[in-house]
CSV table of C-alpha atoms and ligand atoms in Angstrom, one decimal:
chain,number,residue,atom,x,y,z
A,75,MET,CA,17.4,5.7,12.0
A,76,ALA,CA,15.8,9.0,12.9
A,77,LYS,CA,15.1,9.9,16.6
A,78,TYR,CA,11.5,9.4,17.7
A,79,SER,CA,11.4,13.0,18.9
A,80,ASP,CA,12.2,14.2,15.3
A,81,ILE,CA,9.1,12.5,13.9
A,82,LYS,CA,6.3,14.8,13.0
A,83,GLY,CA,4.2,12.8,10.5
A,84,PHE,CA,3.1,9.5,9.1
A,85,VAL,CA,2.9,8.5,5.4
A,86,PHE,CA,0.6,5.5,5.1
A,87,ASP,CA,0.2,2.8,2.5
A,88,LEU,CA,-3.4,1.6,2.2
A,89,ASP,CA,-3.9,-1.9,0.9
A,90,GLY,CA,-2.7,-4.4,3.5
A,91,VAL,CA,-1.9,-1.7,6.1
A,92,ILE,CA,-5.2,0.1,6.7
A,93,THR,CA,-7.4,-2.5,5.4
A,94,ASP,CA,-7.4,-6.1,4.0
A,95,THR,CA,-7.8,-5.1,0.4
A,96,SER,CA,-4.5,-6.8,-0.5
A,97,VAL,CA,-6.5,-10.1,-0.3
A,98,PHE,CA,-9.0,-8.7,-2.8
A,99,HIS,CA,-6.3,-7.5,-5.2
A,100,SER,CA,-4.7,-11.0,-5.0
A,101,GLN,CA,-8.1,-12.7,-5.6
A,102,ALA,CA,-8.8,-10.6,-8.7
A,103,TRP,CA,-5.3,-11.0,-10.1
A,104,HIS,CA,-5.4,-14.8,-9.5
A,105,GLN,CA,-8.5,-14.9,-11.8
A,106,VAL,CA,-6.6,-13.1,-14.5
A,107,ALA,CA,-3.6,-15.4,-14.1
A,108,ASP,CA,-5.9,-18.4,-14.5
A,109,LYS,CA,-7.6,-16.9,-17.5
A,110,VAL,CA,-4.3,-16.3,-19.4
A,111,GLY,CA,-2.7,-19.5,-18.1
A,112,ALA,CA,0.1,-17.9,-16.0
A,113,PRO,CA,1.3,-19.9,-13.0
A,114,TRP,CA,0.2,-18.4,-9.6
A,115,SER,CA,2.5,-18.7,-6.6
A,116,LYS,CA,3.0,-17.2,-3.2
A,117,GLU,CA,6.1,-15.4,-4.4
A,118,LEU,CA,4.2,-13.8,-7.3
A,119,GLU,CA,1.4,-12.9,-4.9
A,120,ASP,CA,3.8,-11.2,-2.5
A,121,GLY,CA,5.7,-9.5,-5.3
A,122,LEU,CA,2.6,-7.9,-6.6
A,123,LYS,CA,2.0,-6.0,-3.4
A,124,GLY,CA,2.4,-2.2,-3.9
A,125,ILE,CA,2.9,-2.6,-7.6
A,126,SER,CA,0.7,-0.5,-10.0
A,127,ARG,CA,-2.1,-2.1,-12.0
A,128,MET,CA,-0.4,-2.3,-15.4
A,129,ASP,CA,3.0,-3.3,-13.9
A,130,SER,CA,1.2,-6.0,-11.9
A,131,LEU,CA,-0.3,-7.4,-15.1
A,132,GLU,CA,3.1,-7.4,-16.8
A,133,MET,CA,4.6,-9.4,-13.8
A,134,ILE,CA,1.8,-12.0,-14.1
A,135,LEU,CA,2.2,-12.3,-17.9
A,136,LYS,CA,6.0,-12.6,-17.5
A,137,ALA,CA,5.6,-15.4,-14.9
A,138,GLY,CA,3.9,-17.4,-17.7
A,139,ASN,CA,6.3,-16.1,-20.4
A,140,LEU,CA,3.2,-14.5,-22.0
A,141,GLN,CA,4.2,-10.9,-22.1
A,142,ASP,CA,4.5,-10.8,-25.9
A,143,ASN,CA,1.2,-12.7,-26.5
A,144,TYR,CA,-1.0,-9.7,-25.9
A,145,THR,CA,-1.4,-6.3,-27.6
A,146,ASP,CA,-1.4,-3.1,-25.5
A,147,GLU,CA,-5.1,-2.9,-26.0
A,148,GLN,CA,-5.7,-6.5,-24.9
A,149,LYS,CA,-3.5,-5.8,-21.8
A,150,VAL,CA,-5.7,-2.7,-20.9
A,151,ASP,CA,-8.8,-5.0,-21.3
A,152,LEU,CA,-7.3,-7.6,-18.9
A,153,ALA,CA,-6.4,-4.9,-16.4
A,154,THR,CA,-9.9,-3.4,-16.7
A,155,GLU,CA,-11.5,-6.7,-16.1
A,156,LYS,CA,-9.3,-7.2,-13.0
A,157,ASN,CA,-10.4,-3.8,-11.7
A,158,THR,CA,-14.1,-4.5,-12.3
A,159,ASN,CA,-13.8,-7.7,-10.3
A,160,TYR,CA,-11.8,-5.9,-7.6
A,161,LEU,CA,-14.4,-3.2,-7.3
A,162,LYS,CA,-17.1,-5.7,-6.8
A,163,LEU,CA,-15.3,-6.9,-3.7
A,164,VAL,CA,-14.6,-3.3,-2.6
A,165,ASP,CA,-18.3,-2.5,-2.9
A,166,GLN,CA,-19.1,-5.0,-0.1
A,167,MET,CA,-16.6,-3.3,2.3
A,168,THR,CA,-17.7,-1.6,5.5
A,169,PRO,CA,-15.7,-0.1,8.4
A,170,ALA,CA,-15.4,-3.7,9.7
A,171,ASN,CA,-12.7,-4.2,7.1
A,172,ILE,CA,-10.4,-1.8,8.8
A,173,LEU,CA,-7.5,-3.9,10.1
A,174,PRO,CA,-7.1,-4.4,13.9
A,175,GLY,CA,-5.8,-1.4,15.9
A,176,ILE,CA,-5.7,0.9,12.9
A,177,LYS,CA,-8.6,3.1,13.9
A,178,ASP,CA,-7.1,3.5,17.4
A,179,PHE,CA,-3.7,4.3,15.9
A,180,LEU,CA,-5.1,6.9,13.5
A,181,ASP,CA,-6.8,8.6,16.5
A,182,GLU,CA,-3.7,8.4,18.5
A,183,ILE,CA,-1.5,10.1,15.9
A,184,LYS,CA,-4.2,12.7,15.1
A,185,ASN,CA,-4.7,13.5,18.8
A,186,GLY,CA,-0.9,13.6,19.2
A,187,GLY,CA,-0.7,16.4,16.6
A,188,TYR,CA,1.1,14.3,14.0
A,189,LEU,CA,0.4,15.0,10.3
A,190,LEU,CA,-0.9,12.3,8.0
A,191,SER,CA,-0.8,11.5,4.3
A,192,LEU,CA,-1.6,8.6,2.0
A,193,ALA,CA,1.0,7.0,-0.4
A,194,SER,CA,-1.0,4.3,-2.1
A,195,ALA,CA,-0.3,3.2,-5.7
A,196,SER,CA,-4.1,2.5,-6.0
A,197,LYS,CA,-6.3,4.7,-8.1
A,198,ASN,CA,-9.2,3.3,-6.0
A,199,ALA,CA,-7.8,4.6,-2.7
A,200,PRO,CA,-10.4,7.4,-2.3
A,201,LYS,CA,-13.2,5.0,-2.8
A,202,VAL,CA,-11.7,2.4,-0.4
A,203,LEU,CA,-11.3,5.2,2.3
A,204,GLN,CA,-14.9,6.2,1.8
A,205,LYS,CA,-16.1,2.6,2.3
A,206,LEU,CA,-14.1,2.5,5.5
A,207,ASN,CA,-15.4,5.9,6.7
A,208,LEU,CA,-11.8,7.1,7.0
A,209,THR,CA,-11.9,9.9,4.3
A,210,ASP,CA,-11.6,12.7,7.0
A,211,TYR,CA,-8.3,11.3,8.3
A,212,PHE,CA,-6.6,11.7,4.9
A,213,PRO,CA,-7.1,15.1,3.4
A,214,LYS,CA,-3.7,14.6,1.8
A,215,ILE,CA,-3.4,11.8,-0.7
A,216,VAL,CA,-0.7,11.3,-3.3
A,217,ASP,CA,-2.4,11.0,-6.7
A,218,PRO,CA,-0.8,8.0,-8.4
A,219,LYS,CA,-1.6,9.5,-11.8
A,220,THR,CA,1.1,12.1,-11.0
A,221,LEU,CA,3.9,9.6,-10.5
A,222,SER,CA,6.5,8.9,-13.1
A,223,LYS,CA,7.7,5.7,-11.4
A,224,GLY,CA,5.9,3.3,-9.0
A,225,LYS,CA,7.2,1.7,-5.8
A,226,PRO,CA,10.1,0.7,-5.1
A,227,ASP,CA,11.0,4.2,-6.5
A,228,PRO,CA,11.0,6.7,-3.7
A,229,GLU,CA,8.8,9.2,-5.6
A,230,ILE,CA,5.5,8.3,-3.9
A,231,TYR,CA,6.9,8.6,-0.4
A,232,VAL,CA,8.8,11.8,-1.2
A,233,LYS,CA,5.5,13.3,-2.4
A,234,GLY,CA,3.7,12.0,0.7
A,235,ALA,CA,6.1,14.0,2.9
A,236,GLU,CA,5.9,17.1,0.7
A,237,LEU,CA,2.1,17.1,0.9
A,238,ILE,CA,2.3,17.6,4.6
A,239,ASP,CA,5.2,20.0,4.4
A,240,LEU,CA,7.7,17.8,6.2
A,241,LYS,CA,11.2,16.6,5.4
A,242,PRO,CA,11.5,12.9,4.8
A,243,GLU,CA,13.5,12.5,8.1
A,244,GLN,CA,10.5,13.8,10.0
A,245,CYS,CA,8.3,11.1,8.6
A,246,ILE,CA,7.5,7.4,9.3
A,247,GLY,CA,6.2,5.4,6.3
A,248,VAL,CA,4.1,2.4,7.0
A,249,GLU,CA,4.0,-0.6,4.5
A,250,ASP,CA,3.1,-4.2,4.0
A,251,ALA,CA,5.1,-4.6,0.8
A,252,ALA,CA,8.8,-5.2,0.2
A,253,ALA,CA,8.6,-2.7,-2.8
A,254,GLY,CA,7.0,-0.2,-0.4
A,255,VAL,CA,9.6,-0.6,2.3
A,256,GLU,CA,12.3,0.0,-0.3
A,257,SER,CA,10.5,3.1,-1.5
A,258,ILE,CA,10.3,4.5,2.1
A,259,ASN,CA,14.0,3.8,2.8
A,260,ALA,CA,15.1,5.3,-0.5
A,261,ALA,CA,13.0,8.4,0.3
A,262,GLY,CA,14.9,8.8,3.5
A,263,GLU,CA,12.0,8.2,5.9
A,264,THR,CA,11.8,5.7,8.8
A,265,SER,CA,10.2,2.5,7.6
A,266,ILE,CA,7.7,0.3,9.4
A,267,GLY,CA,7.0,-3.1,7.8
A,268,ILE,CA,3.9,-4.9,8.8
A,269,GLY,CA,3.8,-8.6,8.2
A,270,ASP,CA,6.4,-11.3,7.3
A,271,LYS,CA,9.7,-10.2,8.8
A,272,GLN,CA,11.6,-12.2,6.3
A,273,ILE,CA,10.0,-10.5,3.3
A,274,LEU,CA,10.2,-7.1,5.0
A,275,LYS,CA,13.7,-7.5,6.3
A,276,ASP,CA,14.8,-4.1,5.2
A,277,ALA,CA,12.3,-2.2,7.4
A,278,ASP,CA,13.7,-0.1,10.2
A,279,ILE,CA,10.9,-1.4,12.5
A,280,ASN,CA,8.9,-4.6,12.0
A,281,PHE,CA,5.5,-5.4,13.4
A,282,GLU,CA,3.8,-8.8,12.9
A,283,ASP,CA,0.4,-7.3,12.5
A,284,THR,CA,-1.4,-3.9,12.7
A,285,SER,CA,-2.6,-4.4,16.3
A,286,GLU,CA,1.0,-3.9,17.5
A,287,MET,CA,1.2,-0.5,16.0
A,288,THR,CA,1.0,2.1,18.8
A,289,LEU,CA,3.2,5.2,19.4
A,290,ALA,CA,4.6,3.6,22.5
A,291,ASN,CA,5.7,0.5,20.6
A,292,ILE,CA,7.2,2.7,17.8
A,293,GLU,CA,9.1,4.8,20.4
A,294,ALA,CA,10.4,1.7,22.1
A,295,GLN,CA,11.9,0.5,18.8
A,296,MET,CA,13.5,3.9,17.9
A,297,ASN,CA,15.3,4.7,21.1
B,90,G6P,C1,-1.6,-1.0,-4.3
B,90,G6P,C2,-1.8,-2.5,-4.1
B,90,G6P,C3,-1.5,-3.2,-5.5
B,90,G6P,C4,-2.3,-2.6,-6.6
B,90,G6P,C5,-2.0,-1.1,-6.7
B,90,G6P,C6,-2.8,-0.5,-7.8
B,90,G6P,O1,-0.3,-0.7,-4.3
B,90,G6P,O2,-0.9,-3.0,-3.2
B,90,G6P,O3,-1.8,-4.6,-5.3
B,90,G6P,O4,-2.0,-3.3,-7.8
B,90,G6P,O5,-2.3,-0.5,-5.5
B,90,G6P,O6,-4.1,-0.5,-7.4
B,90,G6P,P1,-5.4,-0.1,-8.4
B,90,G6P,O7,-6.5,-0.1,-7.4
B,90,G6P,O8,-5.1,1.3,-8.9
B,90,G6P,O9,-5.5,-1.1,-9.4
B,91,MG,MG1,0.2,-2.4,0.6
C-alpha cells in the first residue's frame, strides 16, 4: 500500500458511496428481472453494483438463461425502461440523500488541498450530483461514454487519476462494489471498500459505512 503522505487526491465512485442510489438501481433492475422472468437474488444484486447499464441487463438475462431470447433492439428497450424507472426515483432526490459523513468528508479533503474526481459508470452521474447539490465538488468527471471497458477493468480509475494530473499511486479510490475495488487495485491506486467486508475483501482499507470515512481514520489504516 502507498504511504499516506504520498496521497494527493481521491477518485470517487458515486452510487452507493456518495449517495444511496444503488438501492434505486437495484429496485429498477428487480422490476426488469420480474418482467422477463429472471430469478432475483442477493448475489445478483451485489454483482450488478458498478456494472454498466447494458452489461447489467446481460447479467440479469443470463441469470435466467434468457440472453438469447431478446434481440439487441429489445435489450435496448428493456434497458431504457429500467432507466426511465430509475430516473423517476432520482427525480425525488434531495441533498438529504447524501450518505452519512460524506459532505463532511468532501469538505475535509477539499480544505486539505486534495484533488477530487468522479469515476462512476453511470451516465446519470451529473444529474445525480445536481440533485445532491454536489456538482461544484466534482469539476472532473470521467465520461463513461469514453470507456472501452467497464469495471473491473482499471480504465475508469486510471482516467480518474489522469483528469486530476496525478499518478495512480497518489490516489485513493473509494468504492462500494467488488468490481470497483478490483478496478482501483488494477489501476495501482489505494482502494477503500465501503460496506460488506466479505464482499470487499480485496480492498486495502475497509469501512463498514460512509460515516467512518475521515482523513484521520484513513491515515490510521495506512501507517
Ligand atoms: C453505476 C451503478 C450501476 C449502474 C451503472 C450504470 O456503476 O453502480 O448499478 O448500472 O452505474 O448506470 P446508468 O445510470 O448509466 O444506467
Ligand atoms: Mg457504486
